[in-house]
Coordinates of C-alpha atoms in Angstrom, one line a residue:
Chain W
M9 CA -66.6 8.9 108.5
L10 CA -67.2 5.2 108.3
I11 CA -63.5 4.5 108.6
T12 CA -63.5 6.5 111.8
L13 CA -66.5 4.6 113.2
F14 CA -64.8 1.3 112.3
G15 CA -61.6 2.4 113.9
V16 CA -63.5 3.2 117.1
A17 CA -65.1 -0.2 117.0
V18 CA -61.8 -2.0 116.5
I19 CA -60.1 -0.1 119.3
V20 CA -62.9 -0.5 121.9
F21 CA -63.3 -4.2 121.0
F22 CA -59.7 -5.1 121.5
V23 CA -58.9 -2.7 124.4
I24 CA -61.7 -4.1 126.6
R25 CA -60.8 -7.7 125.8
V26 CA -57.6 -7.1 127.7
V27 CA -59.7 -6.5 130.9
P28 CA -58.2 -8.6 133.6
G29 CA -61.4 -9.2 135.5
N30 CA -63.3 -12.2 134.3
P31 CA -67.0 -11.2 133.7
I32 CA -68.0 -14.9 133.4
A33 CA -66.7 -15.8 136.8
M34 CA -68.6 -13.0 138.3
M35 CA -71.9 -14.2 136.9
L36 CA -71.8 -17.7 138.2
P37 CA -72.7 -18.8 141.7
P38 CA -69.8 -20.2 143.8
G39 CA -69.2 -23.8 143.2
A40 CA -70.0 -23.8 139.5
G41 CA -68.0 -26.4 137.6
E42 CA -65.7 -26.1 134.7
E43 CA -68.5 -27.3 132.4
D44 CA -70.8 -24.4 133.5
I45 CA -68.1 -21.9 132.8
A46 CA -67.4 -23.3 129.4
R47 CA -71.1 -23.3 128.6
L48 CA -71.6 -19.7 129.6
K49 CA -68.4 -18.7 127.7
A50 CA -69.9 -20.3 124.6
L51 CA -73.2 -18.5 125.2
Y52 CA -71.4 -15.1 125.1
G53 CA -69.0 -16.3 122.4
F54 CA -65.9 -15.8 124.6
D55 CA -64.6 -19.2 123.7
K56 CA -63.7 -18.2 120.1
S57 CA -60.5 -16.4 119.0
L58 CA -60.5 -12.6 119.2
P59 CA -60.7 -12.0 115.4
E60 CA -63.6 -14.5 115.2
Q61 CA -65.4 -12.7 118.0
F62 CA -64.8 -9.4 116.3
V63 CA -66.3 -10.6 113.0
I64 CA -69.3 -12.1 114.8
W65 CA -69.8 -8.9 116.7
V66 CA -69.5 -6.6 113.7
A67 CA -71.9 -8.8 111.7
G68 CA -74.4 -8.6 114.5
V69 CA -74.0 -4.8 114.9
L70 CA -74.6 -4.3 111.2
Q71 CA -77.9 -6.2 111.7
G72 CA -78.8 -4.1 114.7
D73 CA -77.8 -6.8 117.2
F74 CA -75.4 -5.5 119.8
G75 CA -75.3 -8.6 121.9
T76 CA -76.6 -9.3 125.4
S77 CA -75.6 -7.3 128.5
I78 CA -73.7 -9.5 131.0
S79 CA -74.8 -7.7 134.1
T80 CA -78.5 -7.3 133.3
R81 CA -78.9 -10.1 130.7
Q82 CA -81.0 -7.9 128.4
P83 CA -80.3 -7.0 124.8
V84 CA -77.7 -4.2 124.7
L85 CA -79.6 -2.4 122.0
S86 CA -82.8 -2.0 124.0
L87 CA -80.9 -1.0 127.2
V88 CA -79.0 1.6 125.3
L89 CA -81.9 3.0 123.3
G90 CA -83.9 3.2 126.6
R91 CA -81.3 5.5 128.0
L92 CA -80.4 7.4 124.9
P93 CA -83.4 9.8 125.0
A94 CA -82.5 11.0 128.4
T95 CA -79.0 11.9 127.2
I96 CA -80.2 13.5 124.0
E97 CA -82.7 15.7 125.9
L98 CA -80.0 16.7 128.4
A99 CA -77.5 17.5 125.6
V100 CA -80.0 19.5 123.5
M101 CA -81.2 21.4 126.5
A102 CA -77.6 22.3 127.3
L103 CA -77.0 23.3 123.7
V104 CA -80.1 25.6 123.8
I105 CA -79.0 27.2 127.1
A106 CA -75.4 27.7 125.7
I107 CA -76.7 29.3 122.5
V108 CA -79.0 31.7 124.4
I109 CA -76.4 32.7 127.0
G110 CA -73.6 32.9 124.4
S111 CA -75.6 35.0 121.9
V112 CA -76.9 37.4 124.5
L113 CA -73.3 37.9 125.8
A114 CA -71.9 38.3 122.3
L115 CA -74.6 40.8 121.2
T116 CA -74.3 42.8 124.4
G117 CA -70.5 42.8 124.1
T118 CA -70.8 44.0 120.5
R119 CA -73.4 46.7 121.3
H120 CA -71.1 48.0 124.1
R121 CA -67.8 47.4 122.5
G122 CA -64.8 49.1 123.9
T123 CA -66.5 49.7 127.2
R124 CA -66.3 48.3 130.7
T125 CA -69.2 46.0 129.9
E126 CA -67.2 44.3 127.1
G127 CA -64.3 43.9 129.5
A128 CA -66.5 42.3 132.1
I129 CA -67.9 39.9 129.5
D130 CA -64.4 39.0 128.4
V131 CA -63.3 38.2 131.9
T132 CA -66.4 36.1 132.6
N133 CA -65.8 34.2 129.4
G134 CA -62.2 33.6 130.3
M135 CA -63.3 32.1 133.7
A136 CA -66.1 30.1 132.2
L137 CA -63.7 28.6 129.6
S138 CA -61.0 27.7 132.0
V139 CA -63.2 25.6 134.3
P140 CA -64.6 22.4 133.0
D141 CA -68.3 21.2 133.3
F142 CA -67.5 18.8 136.2
L143 CA -66.5 21.7 138.5
W144 CA -69.4 23.9 137.3
G145 CA -71.7 21.0 138.2
L146 CA -70.3 20.8 141.7
L147 CA -70.5 24.5 142.2
L148 CA -74.1 24.5 141.0
I149 CA -75.0 21.7 143.4
L150 CA -73.6 23.8 146.2
L151 CA -75.3 27.0 145.1
F152 CA -78.8 25.8 144.0
G153 CA -79.0 22.4 145.7
V154 CA -77.7 23.3 149.2
L155 CA -77.3 27.0 149.9
W156 CA -80.5 28.0 148.1
P157 CA -82.2 24.7 147.3
V158 CA -84.4 25.5 144.3
F159 CA -83.5 22.6 142.0
H160 CA -83.2 18.9 142.4
I161 CA -79.7 17.6 142.6
S162 CA -80.2 14.0 141.6
G163 CA -82.2 11.9 139.3
R164 CA -84.2 12.7 136.1
V165 CA -87.7 12.8 137.5
S166 CA -89.2 12.5 140.9
P167 CA -89.9 8.9 141.6
A168 CA -93.3 9.6 143.1
L169 CA -94.6 10.9 139.8
D170 CA -96.7 8.6 137.6
L171 CA -95.4 8.8 134.1
P172 CA -98.0 8.1 131.4
F173 CA -95.4 8.1 128.6
A174 CA -95.0 5.9 125.6
T175 CA -91.4 6.9 124.8
N176 CA -88.4 7.8 126.9
F177 CA -88.4 11.3 125.5
Y178 CA -90.1 12.5 128.7
L179 CA -89.5 16.2 128.3
F180 CA -90.7 16.2 124.7
E181 CA -93.7 14.0 125.4
S182 CA -94.8 15.9 128.6
V183 CA -95.2 19.0 126.4
L184 CA -97.2 17.0 123.8
R185 CA -99.5 15.6 126.4
L186 CA -99.8 19.0 128.1
R187 CA -98.6 17.6 131.4
F188 CA -96.8 20.7 132.5
D189 CA -96.6 19.4 136.1
I190 CA -94.3 16.7 134.9
W191 CA -92.5 19.0 132.5
L192 CA -91.7 21.3 135.4
D193 CA -90.4 18.4 137.5
L194 CA -88.2 17.2 134.6
V195 CA -86.8 20.7 134.0
S196 CA -86.0 21.3 137.7
H197 CA -84.0 18.0 137.6
M198 CA -82.3 18.7 134.2
F199 CA -81.6 22.4 134.6
M200 CA -78.5 22.2 136.7
P201 CA -76.7 19.4 134.8
A202 CA -77.6 21.1 131.5
L203 CA -76.3 24.5 132.8
A204 CA -73.1 22.9 133.9
L205 CA -72.6 21.4 130.5
A206 CA -73.6 24.7 128.8
I207 CA -71.4 27.1 130.6
P208 CA -68.1 26.4 128.8
L209 CA -69.9 26.2 125.4
A210 CA -71.7 29.4 126.1
A211 CA -68.4 31.1 126.7
I212 CA -67.0 29.8 123.4
I213 CA -70.1 30.9 121.5
A214 CA -69.9 34.4 123.1
Q215 CA -66.2 34.8 122.3
L216 CA -66.3 33.6 118.7
L217 CA -69.6 35.3 117.8
K218 CA -68.5 38.6 119.3
Q219 CA -65.2 38.4 117.4
S220 CA -66.8 37.8 114.1
L221 CA -69.5 40.3 114.8
K222 CA -66.9 42.9 115.4
E223 CA -65.1 42.0 112.2
T224 CA -68.4 42.2 110.2
M225 CA -69.2 45.6 111.7
H226 CA -66.3 47.1 109.8
L227 CA -67.5 45.8 106.4
D228 CA -68.8 48.2 103.8
Y229 CA -72.3 46.8 103.6
V230 CA -72.8 47.4 107.3
T231 CA -71.7 51.0 106.9
L232 CA -74.1 51.3 104.0
A233 CA -76.9 50.0 106.3
R234 CA -75.9 52.7 108.7
T235 CA -76.2 55.4 106.1
H236 CA -79.8 54.3 105.6
G237 CA -80.3 55.5 109.1
Y238 CA -80.8 52.1 110.8
G239 CA -80.2 52.1 114.5
E240 CA -77.3 50.2 116.1
N241 CA -79.4 47.4 117.4
R242 CA -80.9 46.7 114.0
V243 CA -77.5 46.9 112.3
I244 CA -76.1 44.4 114.6
T245 CA -79.0 41.9 114.6
R246 CA -80.3 42.2 111.1
E247 CA -77.2 43.1 109.1
A248 CA -74.1 41.8 110.8
L249 CA -75.4 38.8 112.6
P250 CA -76.4 36.6 109.6
N251 CA -72.9 36.9 108.2
A252 CA -71.2 36.5 111.5
I253 CA -73.0 33.2 112.4
L254 CA -71.2 31.0 109.9
P255 CA -67.7 30.8 111.4
T256 CA -69.2 30.3 114.8
L257 CA -71.4 27.5 113.6
T258 CA -68.5 25.2 112.6
L259 CA -66.7 25.5 115.9
V260 CA -69.9 25.1 117.9
G261 CA -70.5 21.8 116.1
V262 CA -67.1 20.5 117.3
Q263 CA -67.7 21.9 120.8
F264 CA -71.1 20.2 120.9
T265 CA -69.4 16.8 120.5
F266 CA -67.3 17.7 123.6
L267 CA -70.5 18.6 125.4
I268 CA -71.9 15.2 124.6
G269 CA -68.8 13.6 125.9
G270 CA -69.1 15.6 129.0
T271 CA -72.6 14.2 129.7
V272 CA -70.8 11.0 131.0
I273 CA -69.4 12.6 134.1
I274 CA -72.2 15.1 134.6
E275 CA -74.8 12.4 134.5
R276 CA -72.8 10.6 137.2
L277 CA -72.5 13.7 139.3
F278 CA -76.3 14.4 139.2
S279 CA -77.3 10.7 139.2
Y280 CA -79.2 11.4 136.0
E281 CA -80.4 8.1 134.4
G282 CA -78.8 8.6 131.0
L283 CA -76.4 6.8 128.8
G284 CA -73.2 8.1 130.5
N285 CA -74.2 7.0 133.9
M286 CA -75.0 3.6 132.5
A287 CA -71.6 3.6 130.8
I288 CA -69.7 4.1 134.1
D289 CA -71.7 1.3 135.7
A290 CA -71.0 -0.9 132.7
V291 CA -67.3 -0.3 133.1
I292 CA -67.4 -1.0 136.9
N293 CA -69.3 -4.2 136.2
R294 CA -67.0 -5.2 133.3
D295 CA -70.1 -5.6 131.1
L296 CA -68.2 -5.9 127.8
P297 CA -71.1 -6.0 125.3
L298 CA -72.7 -3.1 127.0
I299 CA -69.6 -1.0 127.0
Q300 CA -69.0 -1.7 123.3
G301 CA -72.5 -0.7 122.5
I302 CA -72.4 2.6 124.4
V303 CA -69.1 3.7 123.0
I304 CA -70.1 2.9 119.5
L305 CA -73.3 4.9 120.1
F306 CA -71.3 7.9 121.4
A307 CA -69.0 7.7 118.4
L308 CA -72.0 7.6 116.1
M309 CA -73.5 10.7 117.8
F310 CA -70.2 12.5 117.4
T311 CA -70.0 11.7 113.7
L312 CA -73.6 12.6 113.1
V313 CA -73.3 16.0 114.8
N314 CA -70.3 16.7 112.6
L315 CA -72.3 15.6 109.5
I316 CA -75.2 17.8 110.5
V317 CA -72.9 20.8 111.0
D318 CA -71.4 20.3 107.6
L319 CA -74.8 20.1 106.0
T320 CA -76.1 23.1 107.8
Y321 CA -73.0 25.0 106.8
A322 CA -73.6 24.2 103.2
L323 CA -77.2 25.2 103.5
L324 CA -76.4 28.6 105.1
N325 CA -73.4 29.5 103.0
P326 CA -74.6 30.8 99.6
R327 CA -71.1 30.2 98.1
L328 CA -71.4 26.5 98.7
R329 CA -75.1 26.4 97.9
H330 CA -74.6 27.5 94.3
G331 CA -71.3 25.8 93.9
Chain P
M4 CA -59.6 48.9 117.5
A5 CA -56.2 49.2 119.1
D6 CA -57.6 51.0 122.1
A7 CA -60.3 48.4 122.8
R8 CA -57.8 45.6 122.5
S9 CA -55.3 47.1 124.9
A10 CA -58.1 47.7 127.4
I11 CA -59.0 44.0 127.3
K12 CA -55.4 42.8 127.6
R13 CA -54.5 44.9 130.5
P14 CA -55.4 42.4 133.2
I15 CA -52.6 40.1 132.1
G16 CA -50.2 41.3 134.8
P17 CA -52.3 40.4 137.9
R18 CA -53.6 37.3 136.1
L19 CA -50.1 35.8 135.8
W20 CA -49.2 36.9 139.3
L21 CA -52.3 35.4 140.9
S22 CA -52.2 32.1 139.1
G23 CA -48.4 31.8 139.6
G24 CA -48.9 32.7 143.3
W25 CA -51.5 30.1 143.9
L26 CA -49.5 27.4 142.1
T27 CA -46.4 28.3 144.1
L28 CA -48.4 28.0 147.3
L29 CA -49.7 24.7 146.2
V30 CA -46.3 23.3 145.3
L31 CA -45.0 24.4 148.7
G32 CA -48.0 22.9 150.5
A33 CA -47.5 19.6 148.6
V34 CA -43.8 19.4 149.1
F35 CA -43.9 20.2 152.8
A36 CA -47.2 18.3 153.4
P37 CA -45.6 16.0 156.1
L38 CA -44.4 19.0 158.0
L39 CA -47.5 21.2 157.5
A40 CA -50.3 18.6 158.0
P41 CA -51.5 18.8 161.6
K42 CA -52.8 15.2 161.5
D43 CA -52.2 11.9 159.7
P44 CA -54.4 12.1 156.6
L45 CA -55.4 8.5 156.9
M46 CA -56.1 8.5 160.6
Q47 CA -59.7 7.7 161.4
D48 CA -61.5 8.6 164.5
L49 CA -65.2 7.7 164.4
F50 CA -65.9 9.7 167.5
L51 CA -64.8 12.8 165.7
G52 CA -66.9 12.3 162.4
R53 CA -68.2 15.3 160.5
M54 CA -66.7 18.0 162.8
P55 CA -67.2 21.5 161.3
P56 CA -64.4 23.9 160.6
F57 CA -62.9 26.0 163.4
W58 CA -65.2 29.1 163.0
L59 CA -68.4 27.1 163.5
P60 CA -69.9 26.1 166.8
G61 CA -69.1 22.5 167.8
A62 CA -65.6 22.6 166.1
E63 CA -63.0 20.3 167.5
P64 CA -59.7 22.1 168.3
G65 CA -56.8 20.9 166.2
Y66 CA -59.1 20.1 163.2
L67 CA -58.9 23.5 161.4
L68 CA -61.1 22.7 158.4
G69 CA -63.2 20.0 160.1
T70 CA -63.4 16.3 159.6
D71 CA -65.1 13.9 157.1
S72 CA -67.5 11.2 158.0
L73 CA -64.7 8.9 159.2
G74 CA -63.2 11.6 161.3
R75 CA -60.2 12.2 159.1
D76 CA -58.7 15.7 159.1
V77 CA -59.8 17.7 156.0
L78 CA -56.8 20.0 156.0
S79 CA -54.3 17.2 156.1
R80 CA -56.1 15.4 153.4
L81 CA -56.1 18.5 151.3
L82 CA -52.4 18.9 151.6
Y83 CA -51.6 15.3 150.7
G84 CA -54.2 15.5 148.0
A85 CA -52.2 18.4 146.5
R86 CA -49.3 16.0 146.1
V87 CA -51.3 13.6 144.0
A88 CA -52.8 16.4 141.9
L89 CA -49.5 18.1 141.2
F90 CA -47.7 14.9 140.6
V91 CA -50.2 13.7 138.0
G92 CA -50.4 17.2 136.5
L93 CA -46.7 17.4 136.0
I94 CA -45.8 13.9 134.9
A95 CA -48.9 13.3 132.8
G96 CA -48.6 16.8 131.3
V97 CA -45.0 16.4 130.3
L98 CA -45.4 12.9 128.9
T99 CA -48.5 13.9 126.9
C100 CA -46.6 16.9 125.6
L101 CA -43.6 14.7 124.5
L102 CA -45.7 12.1 122.7
G103 CA -48.1 14.6 121.1
T104 CA -45.4 17.0 120.0
T105 CA -43.3 14.3 118.5
L106 CA -46.2 12.9 116.5
G107 CA -47.4 16.4 115.5
L108 CA -43.9 17.4 114.3
I109 CA -43.5 14.2 112.2
A110 CA -47.0 14.5 110.7
G111 CA -46.6 18.2 110.0
Y112 CA -43.1 18.3 108.6
Y113 CA -42.7 14.9 106.9
R114 CA -46.2 14.9 105.5
G115 CA -46.9 11.9 103.2
W116 CA -47.9 8.6 104.8
P117 CA -46.8 9.3 108.3
D118 CA -49.2 12.3 108.2
L119 CA -52.0 10.2 106.8
L120 CA -51.6 7.6 109.5
I121 CA -51.3 10.1 112.4
S122 CA -54.2 12.2 111.1
R123 CA -56.4 9.2 110.8
F124 CA -55.7 8.2 114.4
I125 CA -56.5 11.8 115.5
D126 CA -59.9 11.5 113.8
I127 CA -60.7 8.3 115.5
W128 CA -59.6 9.6 118.8
M129 CA -61.8 12.6 118.4
A130 CA -64.8 10.3 118.1
F131 CA -64.3 8.9 121.6
P132 CA -65.9 10.5 124.6
P133 CA -62.8 11.3 126.6
V134 CA -64.2 10.7 130.1
L135 CA -65.6 7.3 129.1
F136 CA -62.4 6.4 127.3
S137 CA -60.3 7.2 130.4
I138 CA -62.6 5.2 132.7
L139 CA -62.4 2.3 130.2
L140 CA -58.6 2.4 130.2
I141 CA -58.4 2.5 134.0
A142 CA -60.8 -0.4 134.1
V143 CA -58.5 -2.3 131.8
M144 CA -55.2 -1.4 133.5
G145 CA -56.4 -1.4 137.0
T146 CA -56.3 1.6 139.4
G147 CA -53.2 3.4 140.5
L148 CA -51.2 6.5 139.7
T149 CA -49.3 4.9 136.7
S150 CA -52.6 3.8 135.1
I151 CA -54.0 7.3 135.5
I152 CA -50.9 8.9 133.9
I153 CA -50.9 6.4 131.0
A154 CA -54.7 6.9 130.4
I155 CA -54.2 10.7 130.3
V156 CA -51.2 10.4 127.8
V157 CA -53.1 7.9 125.6
I158 CA -56.2 10.1 125.4
D159 CA -54.8 13.6 125.3
W160 CA -51.8 13.4 122.9
T161 CA -54.1 14.5 120.2
R162 CA -54.4 18.0 121.8
F163 CA -50.7 18.5 121.1
A164 CA -50.5 16.6 117.9
R165 CA -53.3 18.5 116.2
V166 CA -51.9 22.0 117.0
I167 CA -48.2 21.2 116.6
R168 CA -48.9 19.5 113.2
A169 CA -50.6 22.6 111.9
E170 CA -47.8 24.8 113.2
A171 CA -45.1 22.5 111.8
M172 CA -46.8 22.7 108.4
T173 CA -46.8 26.5 108.4
Q174 CA -43.2 26.6 109.5
G175 CA -42.2 23.9 107.0
A176 CA -43.4 26.0 104.2
M177 CA -41.2 29.0 105.2
D178 CA -38.1 30.1 103.4
Y179 CA -35.7 29.4 106.2
V180 CA -36.6 25.8 106.1
A181 CA -36.2 25.6 102.4
S182 CA -32.8 27.2 102.7
A183 CA -31.8 24.7 105.4
Q184 CA -32.8 21.9 103.0
V185 CA -30.9 23.4 100.1
T186 CA -27.7 23.6 102.3
G187 CA -28.0 19.9 102.7
H188 CA -29.1 19.5 106.3
K189 CA -30.7 16.2 107.3
R190 CA -34.5 16.3 107.6
I191 CA -34.5 15.1 111.1
G192 CA -31.9 17.8 112.0
I193 CA -34.1 20.4 110.4
M194 CA -37.1 19.2 112.3
L195 CA -35.4 19.3 115.6
L196 CA -33.2 22.3 115.2
E197 CA -35.3 24.6 112.9
I198 CA -38.9 23.7 113.4
L199 CA -39.0 22.6 117.0
P200 CA -37.7 25.9 118.4
N201 CA -40.3 27.7 116.5
V202 CA -43.2 25.6 117.8
L203 CA -41.8 25.7 121.3
P204 CA -43.9 28.7 122.6
T205 CA -47.1 26.9 121.4
M206 CA -45.9 23.8 123.1
V207 CA -45.3 25.5 126.4
V208 CA -48.8 27.1 126.4
L209 CA -50.4 23.7 125.6
L210 CA -48.4 22.0 128.3
T211 CA -49.6 24.5 130.9
L212 CA -53.2 23.9 129.8
E213 CA -52.6 20.1 129.8
M214 CA -51.4 20.1 133.4
G215 CA -54.7 21.7 134.4
I216 CA -56.6 19.1 132.4
A217 CA -54.6 16.3 133.9
V218 CA -55.4 17.5 137.4
I219 CA -59.1 17.5 136.5
V220 CA -59.0 14.0 135.0
E221 CA -57.4 12.7 138.1
A222 CA -60.1 14.3 140.2
I223 CA -62.8 12.9 137.9
L224 CA -61.4 9.4 138.1
S225 CA -61.0 9.4 141.8
F226 CA -64.6 10.8 142.0
V227 CA -65.9 7.7 140.3
N228 CA -63.5 5.7 142.6
L229 CA -61.2 4.6 139.8
S230 CA -58.1 6.5 140.8
I231 CA -55.8 5.2 143.5
S232 CA -57.1 3.3 146.5
T233 CA -60.1 5.1 148.0
D234 CA -58.4 5.6 151.3
D235 CA -55.6 7.7 149.9
P236 CA -56.2 11.4 150.1
T237 CA -57.1 12.8 146.7
W238 CA -59.3 15.9 146.0
G239 CA -61.5 13.8 143.8
S240 CA -62.2 11.2 146.4
M241 CA -62.8 13.9 149.0
I242 CA -65.3 15.5 146.6
S243 CA -67.0 12.2 146.0
E244 CA -67.4 11.6 149.8
G245 CA -68.5 15.2 150.2
R246 CA -71.1 14.9 147.5
V247 CA -72.7 12.0 149.5
S248 CA -72.8 13.9 152.8
I249 CA -73.4 17.3 151.3
H250 CA -76.4 18.1 153.5
Q251 CA -74.7 17.1 156.7
A252 CA -71.1 18.2 156.1
W253 CA -70.7 20.7 153.3
W254 CA -67.1 21.5 154.2
V255 CA -65.9 18.0 153.1
L256 CA -67.0 19.0 149.5
V257 CA -66.3 22.8 149.6
F258 CA -62.6 22.8 150.5
P259 CA -61.3 20.3 147.9
L260 CA -63.6 21.9 145.4
V261 CA -62.1 25.4 146.0
C262 CA -58.6 24.0 145.7
L263 CA -59.4 22.2 142.5
F264 CA -61.2 25.3 141.1
F265 CA -58.3 27.6 141.8
T266 CA -55.7 25.1 140.5
V267 CA -57.4 24.5 137.3
L268 CA -58.1 28.2 136.8
S269 CA -54.5 29.0 137.6
F270 CA -53.1 26.6 135.1
S271 CA -55.4 27.8 132.3
Q272 CA -54.8 31.5 133.1
L273 CA -51.1 30.9 133.2
G274 CA -51.4 29.3 129.8
E275 CA -53.4 32.2 128.4
G276 CA -51.0 34.7 129.9
L277 CA -48.0 32.8 128.3
K278 CA -49.9 32.8 125.0
D279 CA -50.2 36.6 125.1
Y280 CA -46.6 36.9 126.2
F281 CA -45.3 34.8 123.4
D282 CA -47.5 36.3 120.7
P283 CA -45.7 39.3 119.3
V284 CA -48.8 40.6 117.5
L285 CA -50.8 40.9 120.7
R286 CA -47.8 42.4 122.5

């Protein structure tokens, strides 16, 4: 895991140092002399050799110092941490939506297996899987932003609202402070981007869970539960489901990292003020320290999700628990 | 079980037909774009900005699907945009396939240190958010079709490498490979003549899917204005412009979106259809 993170750091660091645009030149007013350029370069450490710059940067990162953003001249860490909650809330909301839709589809499909209902669910899944979040986002904008405007199509929160929050976890904090007016406004901004991110994942969950449910339904212990006279619904939810969740869980973890990666373009599409939107601006502004910081943070999120999945898997799987 | 499964798999026929049909139409449209396009896709006419499509009141004759804010013909831009989309899909798809399959075969068949090295790279690649990575690469290389294609190849080779590696491992453990080794064939010969033909179906399926992904990546990059020059007609730049003027001129967004939607859906349905076709168990 650490090797992977280190690899990401190395690649990002050296790839963006090949950027042809000169960020220093863009910062200075016209007419700045050679001396000013050299001073500014020294300030950002661009005058040293690449390996030296890398060592300095890594040493800083290990101490929690990600450098200073070139375009905003603020510490990268505070910029990035300011945006991170928005992205986390969006991703988690998308995950919840995906799990709800996916499980409902899987359970319905299992309950009505072999019927037209299952066929319809399979076809819907196939469609949802083939089309990426970017296109779902655009379709949702057209449907619920223009044709039937029920949701906001850009931003995270209405600018007119006065936010009494201490952290940037607006959604979470609005519930704690019982400000349901703000909560509603946040949700009506977040719902469409979250749904766009959730649709492909929901399809995957539905497909995998349904498949493992159907396999579990043929096992002896499920038949035994039937002989106890339990109804079909109870057999599916109480007996088959706990055993069918495990294989789905591992794959959902991997897919959740794809979802986090998808926030970059979805945030852009919905002008949602999260990390991904900031990343695209950073690339356009050639803000090297900021790009590095954001990519590392994304890589860290990916690895953390994988770690959490592994731990949950160990927790839920009795064979590993007693091993 | 068997009856339920055949009930689900029945729509394969129309699925392949529909997706194949749409892609054929698209290829024809792209190839004959200069003949079919009623207008020059770059021609601006500020007096004819945001004209609606032909069935709406106020439509300008000659502009079947309306115009964008600069008065450019939407239909002509769609046709020329199909050229960019298909070109990127085809070239980037094939190159990604070549690189990924080669590395996957080497890792899966030779094992040992090449496998360790390649697998480590795959792990690192998986920790990159792909959209951010592609935008980063384009920022480094500059905009243009070549940059887009390189970015797609650099990012997506792992899709092939992961799957082909696993397949090559399975194949490499089979008796026919062992007997080829016993009869003294060179390892590279075995890899190309014995293993490769057996992973070919998987490769073709992945290639079809990859073409759809490449089309989307190109659209995303031109959406954030990092594809080719913003004047050039691409579906992504049309969508980007349509997103801005969505309340005044929905058609600028809707038509390229529909084209992109069907194209991506077709590539992936074609891939799924081929997968079923190649898989003898499902057949």
